[in-house]
Short mmCIF file of C-alpha atoms and ligand atoms in Angstrom, two decimals:
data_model
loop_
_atom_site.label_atom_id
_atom_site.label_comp_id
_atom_site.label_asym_id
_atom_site.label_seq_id
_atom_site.Cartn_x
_atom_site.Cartn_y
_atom_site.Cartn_z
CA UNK A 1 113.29 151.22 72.37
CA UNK A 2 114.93 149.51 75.22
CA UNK A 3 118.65 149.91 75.79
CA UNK A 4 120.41 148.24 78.19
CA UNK A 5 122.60 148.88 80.45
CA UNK A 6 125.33 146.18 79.69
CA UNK A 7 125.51 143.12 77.63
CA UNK A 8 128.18 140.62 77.11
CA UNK A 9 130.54 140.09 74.70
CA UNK A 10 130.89 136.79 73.45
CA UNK A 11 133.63 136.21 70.33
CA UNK A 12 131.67 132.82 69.49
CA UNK A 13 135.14 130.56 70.35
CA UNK A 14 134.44 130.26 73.71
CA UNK A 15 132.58 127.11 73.41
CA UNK A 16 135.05 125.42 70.97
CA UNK A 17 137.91 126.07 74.20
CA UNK A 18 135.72 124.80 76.72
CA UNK A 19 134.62 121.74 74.66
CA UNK A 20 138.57 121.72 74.11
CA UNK A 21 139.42 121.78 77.68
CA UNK A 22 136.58 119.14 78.98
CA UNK A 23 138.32 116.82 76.16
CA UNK A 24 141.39 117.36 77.67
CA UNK A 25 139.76 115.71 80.96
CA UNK A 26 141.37 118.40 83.43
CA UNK A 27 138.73 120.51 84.73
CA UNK A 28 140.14 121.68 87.86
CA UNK A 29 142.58 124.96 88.63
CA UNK A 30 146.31 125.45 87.61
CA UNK A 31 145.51 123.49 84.24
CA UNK A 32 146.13 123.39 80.65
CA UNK A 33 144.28 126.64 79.75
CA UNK A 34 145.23 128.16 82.80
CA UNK A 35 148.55 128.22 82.11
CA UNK A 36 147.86 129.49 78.63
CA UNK A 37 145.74 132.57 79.58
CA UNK A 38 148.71 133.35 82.36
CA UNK A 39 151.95 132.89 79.44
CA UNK A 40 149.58 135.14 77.23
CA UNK A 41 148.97 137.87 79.60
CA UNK A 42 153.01 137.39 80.62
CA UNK A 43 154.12 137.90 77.00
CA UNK A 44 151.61 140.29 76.53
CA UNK A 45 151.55 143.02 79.05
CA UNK A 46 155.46 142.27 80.51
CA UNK A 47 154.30 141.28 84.56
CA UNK A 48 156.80 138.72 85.76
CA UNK A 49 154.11 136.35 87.10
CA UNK A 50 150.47 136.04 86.54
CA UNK A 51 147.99 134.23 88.52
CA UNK A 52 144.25 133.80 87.32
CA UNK A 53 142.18 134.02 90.52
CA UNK A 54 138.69 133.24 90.69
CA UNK A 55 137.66 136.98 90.85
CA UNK A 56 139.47 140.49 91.24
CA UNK A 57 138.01 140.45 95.19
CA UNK A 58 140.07 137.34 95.29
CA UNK A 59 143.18 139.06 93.74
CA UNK A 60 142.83 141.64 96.17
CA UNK A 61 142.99 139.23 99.11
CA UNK A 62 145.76 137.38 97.47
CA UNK A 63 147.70 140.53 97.19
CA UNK A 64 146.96 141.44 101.34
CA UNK A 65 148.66 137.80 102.16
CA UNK A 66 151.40 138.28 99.80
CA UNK A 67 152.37 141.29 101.03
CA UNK A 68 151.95 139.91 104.69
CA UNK A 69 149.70 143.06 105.26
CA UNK A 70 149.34 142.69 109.54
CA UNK A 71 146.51 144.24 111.88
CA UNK A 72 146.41 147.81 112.89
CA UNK A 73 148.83 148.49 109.48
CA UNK A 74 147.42 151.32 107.58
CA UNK A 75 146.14 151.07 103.58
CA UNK A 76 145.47 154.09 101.53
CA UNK A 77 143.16 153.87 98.77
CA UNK A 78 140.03 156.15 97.33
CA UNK A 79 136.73 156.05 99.02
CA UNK A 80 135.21 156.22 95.32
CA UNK A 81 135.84 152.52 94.95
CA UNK A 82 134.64 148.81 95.23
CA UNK A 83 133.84 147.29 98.65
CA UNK A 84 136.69 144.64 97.58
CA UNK A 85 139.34 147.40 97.97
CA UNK A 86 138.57 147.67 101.57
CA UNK A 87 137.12 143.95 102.12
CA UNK A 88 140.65 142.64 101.38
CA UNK A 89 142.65 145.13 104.44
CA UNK A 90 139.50 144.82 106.79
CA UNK A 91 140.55 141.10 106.01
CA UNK A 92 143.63 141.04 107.44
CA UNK A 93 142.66 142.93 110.42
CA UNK A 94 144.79 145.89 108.93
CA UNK A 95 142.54 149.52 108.51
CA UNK A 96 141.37 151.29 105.08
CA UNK A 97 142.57 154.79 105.00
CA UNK A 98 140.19 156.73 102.84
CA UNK A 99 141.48 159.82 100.65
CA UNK A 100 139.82 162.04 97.90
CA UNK A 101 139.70 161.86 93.86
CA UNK A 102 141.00 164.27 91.84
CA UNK A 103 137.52 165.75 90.26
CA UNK A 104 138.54 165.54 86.98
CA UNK A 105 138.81 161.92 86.65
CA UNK A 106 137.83 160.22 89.87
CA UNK A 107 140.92 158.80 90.35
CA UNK A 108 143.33 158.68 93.62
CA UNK A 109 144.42 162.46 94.29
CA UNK A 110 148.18 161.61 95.15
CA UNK A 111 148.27 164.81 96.72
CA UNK A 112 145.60 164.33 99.56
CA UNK A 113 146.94 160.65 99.78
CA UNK A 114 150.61 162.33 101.06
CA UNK A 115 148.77 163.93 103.89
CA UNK A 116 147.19 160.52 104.86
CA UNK A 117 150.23 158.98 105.68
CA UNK A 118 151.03 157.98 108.96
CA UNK A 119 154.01 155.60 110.29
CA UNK A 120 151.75 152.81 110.06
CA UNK A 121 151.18 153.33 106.60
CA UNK A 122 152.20 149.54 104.58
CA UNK A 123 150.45 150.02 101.19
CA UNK A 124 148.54 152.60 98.58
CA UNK A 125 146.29 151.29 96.42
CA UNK A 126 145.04 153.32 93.07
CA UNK A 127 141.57 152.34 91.75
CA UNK A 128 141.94 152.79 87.69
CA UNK A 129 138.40 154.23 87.90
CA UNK A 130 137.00 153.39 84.12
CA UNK A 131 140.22 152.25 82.76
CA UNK A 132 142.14 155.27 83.22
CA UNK A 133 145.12 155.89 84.47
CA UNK A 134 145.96 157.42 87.61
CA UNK A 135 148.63 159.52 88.19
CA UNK A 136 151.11 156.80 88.27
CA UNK A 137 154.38 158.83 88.88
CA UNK A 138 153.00 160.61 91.77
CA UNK A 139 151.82 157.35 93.45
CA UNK A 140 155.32 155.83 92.93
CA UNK A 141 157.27 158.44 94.03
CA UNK A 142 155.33 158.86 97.08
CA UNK A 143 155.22 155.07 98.30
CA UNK A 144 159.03 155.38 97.14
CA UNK A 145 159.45 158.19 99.80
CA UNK A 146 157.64 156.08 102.48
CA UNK A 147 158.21 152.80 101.69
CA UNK A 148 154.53 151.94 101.01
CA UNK A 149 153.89 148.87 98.36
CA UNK A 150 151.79 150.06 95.78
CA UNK A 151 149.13 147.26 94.74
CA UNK A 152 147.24 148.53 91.94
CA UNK A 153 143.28 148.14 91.58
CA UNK A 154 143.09 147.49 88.22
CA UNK A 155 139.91 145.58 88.06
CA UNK A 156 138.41 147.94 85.21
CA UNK A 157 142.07 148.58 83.74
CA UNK A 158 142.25 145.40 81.11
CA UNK A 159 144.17 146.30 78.69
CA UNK A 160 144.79 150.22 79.64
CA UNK A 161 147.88 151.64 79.75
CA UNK A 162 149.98 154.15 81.64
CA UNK A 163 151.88 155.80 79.18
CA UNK A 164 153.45 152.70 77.45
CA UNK A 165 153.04 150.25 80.63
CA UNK A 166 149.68 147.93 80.84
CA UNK A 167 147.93 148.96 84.43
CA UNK A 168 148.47 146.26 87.12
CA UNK A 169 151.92 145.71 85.70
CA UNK A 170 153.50 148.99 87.32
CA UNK A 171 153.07 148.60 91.07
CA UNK A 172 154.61 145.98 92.89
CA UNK A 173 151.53 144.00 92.59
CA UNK A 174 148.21 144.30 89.97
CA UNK A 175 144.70 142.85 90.33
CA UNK A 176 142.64 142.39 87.49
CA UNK A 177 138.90 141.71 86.97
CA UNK A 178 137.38 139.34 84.17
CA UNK A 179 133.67 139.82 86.03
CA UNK A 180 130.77 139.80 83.90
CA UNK A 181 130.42 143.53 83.61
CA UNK A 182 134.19 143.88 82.57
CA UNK A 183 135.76 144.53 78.94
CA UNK A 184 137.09 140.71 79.20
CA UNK A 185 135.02 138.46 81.07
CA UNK A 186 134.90 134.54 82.03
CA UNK A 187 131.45 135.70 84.18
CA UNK A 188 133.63 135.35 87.31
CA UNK A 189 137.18 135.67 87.42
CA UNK A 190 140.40 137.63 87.98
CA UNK A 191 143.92 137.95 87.95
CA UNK A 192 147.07 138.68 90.67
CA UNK A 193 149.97 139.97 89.04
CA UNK A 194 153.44 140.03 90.50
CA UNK A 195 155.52 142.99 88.83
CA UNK A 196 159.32 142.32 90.20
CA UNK A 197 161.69 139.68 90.14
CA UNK A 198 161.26 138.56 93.69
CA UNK A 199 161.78 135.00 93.73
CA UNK A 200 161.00 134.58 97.66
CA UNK A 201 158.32 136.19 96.99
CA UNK A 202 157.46 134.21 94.11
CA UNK A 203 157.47 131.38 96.07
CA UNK A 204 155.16 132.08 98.68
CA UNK A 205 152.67 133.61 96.36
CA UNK A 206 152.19 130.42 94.46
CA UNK A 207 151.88 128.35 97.89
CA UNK A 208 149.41 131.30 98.92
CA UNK A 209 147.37 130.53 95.64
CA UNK A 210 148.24 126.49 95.96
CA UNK A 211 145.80 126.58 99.55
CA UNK A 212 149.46 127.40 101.50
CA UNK A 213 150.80 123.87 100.21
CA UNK A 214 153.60 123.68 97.13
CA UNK A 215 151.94 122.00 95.25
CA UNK A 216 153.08 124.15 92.31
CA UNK A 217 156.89 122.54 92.72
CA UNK A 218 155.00 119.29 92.84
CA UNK A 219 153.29 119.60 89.19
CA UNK A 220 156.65 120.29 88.02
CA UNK A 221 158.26 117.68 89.45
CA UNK A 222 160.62 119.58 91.98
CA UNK A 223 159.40 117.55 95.22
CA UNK A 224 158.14 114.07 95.02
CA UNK A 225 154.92 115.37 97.50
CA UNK A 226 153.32 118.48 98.83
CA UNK A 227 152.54 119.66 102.31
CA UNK A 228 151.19 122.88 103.86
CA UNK A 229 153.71 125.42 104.25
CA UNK A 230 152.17 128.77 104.32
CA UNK A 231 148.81 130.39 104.64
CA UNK A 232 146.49 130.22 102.24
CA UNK A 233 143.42 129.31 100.31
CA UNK A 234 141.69 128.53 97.19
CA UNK A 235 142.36 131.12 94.32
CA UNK A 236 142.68 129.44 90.97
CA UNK A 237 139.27 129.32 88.71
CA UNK A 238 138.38 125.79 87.70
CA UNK A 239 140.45 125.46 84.02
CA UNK A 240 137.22 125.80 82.43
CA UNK A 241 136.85 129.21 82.96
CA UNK A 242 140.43 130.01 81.48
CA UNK A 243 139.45 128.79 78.74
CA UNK A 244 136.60 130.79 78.01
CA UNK A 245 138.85 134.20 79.01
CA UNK A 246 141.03 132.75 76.51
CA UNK A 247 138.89 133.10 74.16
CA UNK A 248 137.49 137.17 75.15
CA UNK A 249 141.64 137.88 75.57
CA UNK A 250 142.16 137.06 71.70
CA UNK A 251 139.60 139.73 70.70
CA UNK A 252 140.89 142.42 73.56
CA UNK A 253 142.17 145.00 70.89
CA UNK A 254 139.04 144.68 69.20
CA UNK A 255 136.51 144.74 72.00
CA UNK A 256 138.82 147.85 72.86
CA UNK A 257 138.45 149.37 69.43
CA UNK A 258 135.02 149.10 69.55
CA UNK A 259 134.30 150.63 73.03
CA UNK A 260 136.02 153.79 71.89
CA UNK A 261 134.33 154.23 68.58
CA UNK A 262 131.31 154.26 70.97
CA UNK A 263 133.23 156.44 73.47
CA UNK A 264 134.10 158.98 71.33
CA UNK A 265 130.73 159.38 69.96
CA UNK A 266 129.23 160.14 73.35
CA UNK A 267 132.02 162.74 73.83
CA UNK A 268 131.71 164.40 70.55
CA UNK A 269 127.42 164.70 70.85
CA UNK A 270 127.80 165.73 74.47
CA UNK A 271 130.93 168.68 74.17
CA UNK A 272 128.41 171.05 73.06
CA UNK A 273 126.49 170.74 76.60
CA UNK A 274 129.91 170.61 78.27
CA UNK A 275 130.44 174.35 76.68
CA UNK A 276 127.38 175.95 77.60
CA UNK A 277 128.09 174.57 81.84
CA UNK A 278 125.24 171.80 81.82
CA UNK A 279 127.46 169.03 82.40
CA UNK A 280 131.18 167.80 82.99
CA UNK A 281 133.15 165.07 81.24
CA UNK A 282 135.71 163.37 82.18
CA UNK A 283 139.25 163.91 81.30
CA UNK A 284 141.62 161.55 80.15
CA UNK A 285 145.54 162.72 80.93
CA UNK A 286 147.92 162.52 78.47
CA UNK A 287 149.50 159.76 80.08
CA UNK A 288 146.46 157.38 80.06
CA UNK A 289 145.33 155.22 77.08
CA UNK A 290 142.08 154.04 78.07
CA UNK A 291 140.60 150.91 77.85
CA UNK A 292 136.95 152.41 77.67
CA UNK A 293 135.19 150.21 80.21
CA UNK A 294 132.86 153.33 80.80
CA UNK A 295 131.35 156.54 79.98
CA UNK A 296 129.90 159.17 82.34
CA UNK A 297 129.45 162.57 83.19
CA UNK A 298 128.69 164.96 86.20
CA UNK A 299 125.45 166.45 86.28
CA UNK A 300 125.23 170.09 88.21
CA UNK A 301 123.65 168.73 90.75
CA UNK A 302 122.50 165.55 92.50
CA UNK A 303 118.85 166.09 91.89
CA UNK A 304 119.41 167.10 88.09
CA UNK A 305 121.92 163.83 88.50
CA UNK A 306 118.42 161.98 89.74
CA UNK A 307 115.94 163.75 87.16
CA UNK A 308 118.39 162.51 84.54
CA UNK A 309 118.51 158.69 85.34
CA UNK A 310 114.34 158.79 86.15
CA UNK A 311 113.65 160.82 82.65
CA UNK A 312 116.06 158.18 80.65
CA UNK A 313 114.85 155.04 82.74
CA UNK A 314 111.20 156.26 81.32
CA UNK A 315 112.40 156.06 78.17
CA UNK A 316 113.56 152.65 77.90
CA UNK A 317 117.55 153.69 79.13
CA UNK A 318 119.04 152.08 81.70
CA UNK A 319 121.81 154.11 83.35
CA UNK A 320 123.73 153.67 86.95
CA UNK A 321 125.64 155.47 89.00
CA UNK A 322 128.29 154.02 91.35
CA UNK A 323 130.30 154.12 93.50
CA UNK A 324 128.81 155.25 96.61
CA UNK A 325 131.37 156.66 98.42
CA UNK A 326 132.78 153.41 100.94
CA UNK A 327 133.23 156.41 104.18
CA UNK A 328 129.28 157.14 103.82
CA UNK A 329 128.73 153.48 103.47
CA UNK A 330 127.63 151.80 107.24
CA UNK A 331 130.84 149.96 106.98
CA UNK A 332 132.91 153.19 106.61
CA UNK A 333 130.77 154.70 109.48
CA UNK A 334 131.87 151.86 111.65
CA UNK A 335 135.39 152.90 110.66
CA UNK A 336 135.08 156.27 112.04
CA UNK A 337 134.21 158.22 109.23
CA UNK A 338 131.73 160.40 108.78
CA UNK A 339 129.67 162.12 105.71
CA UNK A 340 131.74 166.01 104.91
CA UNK A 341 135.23 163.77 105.64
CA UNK A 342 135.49 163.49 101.67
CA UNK A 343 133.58 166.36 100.44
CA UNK A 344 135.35 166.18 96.90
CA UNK A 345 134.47 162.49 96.71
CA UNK A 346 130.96 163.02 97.89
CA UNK A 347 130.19 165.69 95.74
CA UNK A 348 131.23 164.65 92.82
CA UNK A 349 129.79 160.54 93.25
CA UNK A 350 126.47 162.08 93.85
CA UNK A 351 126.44 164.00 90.34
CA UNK A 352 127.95 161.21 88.77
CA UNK A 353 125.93 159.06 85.91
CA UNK A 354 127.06 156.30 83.36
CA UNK A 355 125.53 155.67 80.58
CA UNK A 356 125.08 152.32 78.22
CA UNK A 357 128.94 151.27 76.75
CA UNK A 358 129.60 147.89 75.11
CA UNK A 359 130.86 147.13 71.84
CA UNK A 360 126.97 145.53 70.66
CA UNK A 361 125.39 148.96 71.37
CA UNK A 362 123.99 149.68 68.02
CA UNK A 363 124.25 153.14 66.37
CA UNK A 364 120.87 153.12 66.30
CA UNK A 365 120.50 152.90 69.86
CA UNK A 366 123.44 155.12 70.79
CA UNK A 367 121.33 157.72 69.29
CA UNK A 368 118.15 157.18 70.69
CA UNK A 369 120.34 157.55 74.40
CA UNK A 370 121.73 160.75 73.09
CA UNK A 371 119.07 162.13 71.98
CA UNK A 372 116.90 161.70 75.11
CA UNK A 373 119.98 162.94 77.28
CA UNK A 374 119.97 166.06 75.00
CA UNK A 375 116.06 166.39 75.52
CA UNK A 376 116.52 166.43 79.11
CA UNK A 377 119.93 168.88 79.31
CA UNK A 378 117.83 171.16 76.96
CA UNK A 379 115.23 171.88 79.53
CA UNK A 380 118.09 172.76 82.08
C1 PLP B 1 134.75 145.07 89.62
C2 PLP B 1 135.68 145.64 90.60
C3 PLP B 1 136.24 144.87 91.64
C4 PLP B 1 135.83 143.47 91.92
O1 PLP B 1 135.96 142.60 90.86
P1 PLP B 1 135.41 141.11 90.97
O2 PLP B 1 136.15 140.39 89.88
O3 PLP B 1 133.94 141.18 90.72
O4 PLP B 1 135.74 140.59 92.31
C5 PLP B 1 137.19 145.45 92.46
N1 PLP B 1 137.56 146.73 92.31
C6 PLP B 1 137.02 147.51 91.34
C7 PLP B 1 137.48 148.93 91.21
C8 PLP B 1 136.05 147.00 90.48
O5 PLP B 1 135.50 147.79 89.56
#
């Protein structure tokens, strides 16, 4: 048997939307189904203003302009994270500060984050590693004591919640991802969310999406032209796309649903190993209501880590492991760091595997991956 690692879900309506939208004749951004996906996810999840971006990389560099982010100001995020977290700051000319992950979850440790800031500290970002929550009250209360803006990484986070509050809606700003190899996809795409009731703010953001012009205020009629007013560039996904997310964002609850069923059964065949010390799970806090985007465990060590994704990639499994750390990465060396500056991080990444999770991952197959994980944790 063959398992994958990922496959898509597709809820069958997303051609009957895009044959909708090309009869509509408006192909291009900021359009009918655009605006529908953006109402839906305002209703929805409570964020004052959403804008669909043409990825989550694209959020994040949305979010650096909005903010005015400036060079030499300091950003603290997780080295366990996408290059997009960083791309966005090295962007601006402004400089990633890498902190550690609390081991049990791989999220942001607030705690080593505090001793990272400096006075040119502008912004945290958390990375929602998996769909789980970080600590959100001891990220807020910390930017709240420095005055940091807190722009949440929330590209695996669809749909998850802190406590009651959807991720990417409780910092000042939220980025979303609808990539291929996300819960909700439209193969590329993303979403900025603005969390306050900033109206300057407002403003600029939708000239910063609009290529710097205001041409927003235009398509509703509030100037009789537009004109270049602000930096900028080109953000919004052609309307086509929207409306194939619309379609994956109607089935979100169930795609959910079904990612946990699967979730759960992982957890419950693996607890036994987790008992006897041959592996670690990961813990989700009380406060966190997962969205499921992925399973993994920690192996006891990185060649047992390596043994495990060889043995089940010879038996037809695909697994991955990610992310490598961004400090060890030749980027993060250019930065100034150096490999034992994260040693939390580094240890845990390289014991770190992920198995196969999407809601068409048969029962059938499920078993066949746990039982040639078991054969392998047996004979440790
Ligand atoms: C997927 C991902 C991104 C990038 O998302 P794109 O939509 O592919 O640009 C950024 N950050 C994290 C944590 C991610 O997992």
């Amino acid at each position: 048997m063959q398992v994958p690692f990922h496959r898509v879900y597709l809820s069958g309506r997303e051609i009957n939307y895009i044959q909708d939208c090309i009869e509509r004749g408006s192909l291009a951004g900021d359009g009918y189904y655009t605006h529908r996906v953006q109402d839906w996810m305002e209703k929805s999840w409570g964020t004052y203003r959403a804008f669909l971006t043409t990825s989550a990389t694209a959020a994040l560099e949305m979010a650096m302009l909005c903010i005015d982010l400036q060079p030499g100001d300091e950003v603290i995020m997780p080295a366990f994270t996408f290059v997009s977290t960083a791309n966005a700051v090295v962007l601006r000319g402004a400089i990633p500060v890498f902190a550690e992950v609390d081991p049990d979850n791989m999220n942001l440790d607030a705690t080593d984050a505090a001793r990272r800031v400096t006075a040119r500290t502008r912004a945290i970002i958390p990375v929602h590693y998996g769909g789980v929550s970080c600590n959100m009250q001891a990220i807020i209360k910390l930017a709240a004591d420095h005055n940091l803006t807190v722009v949440e990484d929330a590209a695996q986070a669809v749909g998850a919640r802190y406590e009651d509050r959807f991720l990417g809606t409780i910092g000042q700003l939220g980025c979303l991802s609808f990539h291929g190899t996300k819960n909700v996809t439209s193969g590329e795409g993303g979403a900025l969310l603005l969390n306050q009731p900033d109206n300057e703010l407002l403003k600029r953001s939708e000239m910063i999406w609009e290529k710097g012009t205001d041409r927003s205020s235009f398509r509703r009629g509030q100037v009789d032209r537009y004109t270049w007013r602000e930096i900028g560039s080109s953000f919004a996904p052609a309307d086509l796309l929207a409306a194939f997310l619309n379609a994956q964002l109607e089935d979100i609850d169930l795609i959910t649903e079904q990612r946990r069923v699967r979730y759960e059964r992982y957890r419950m065949a693996l607890k036994p190993y987790q008992e006897r010390g041959l592996l670690k799970l990961a813990s989700i806090p009380g406060y966190a209501v997962s969205n499921y985007h992925l399973f993994y465990f920690i192996c006891p060590s990185e060649s047992q880590r390596d043994q495990m994704l060889n043995g089940l990639k010879e038996q037809g499994v695909e697994t991955a492991f990610h992310f490598l750390p961004l400090h060890q990465s030749p980027m993060g060396q250019r930065l100034g760091y150096h490999t034992g500056d994260l040693p939390v991080t580094e240890d845990m990444s390289s014991r770190l595997l992920r198995l196969p999770l999407y809601p068409d991952l048969s029962v059938k197959e499920q078993e066949f991956v746990i039982e040639k994980v078991s054969a392998i944790l047996e004979k440790w």
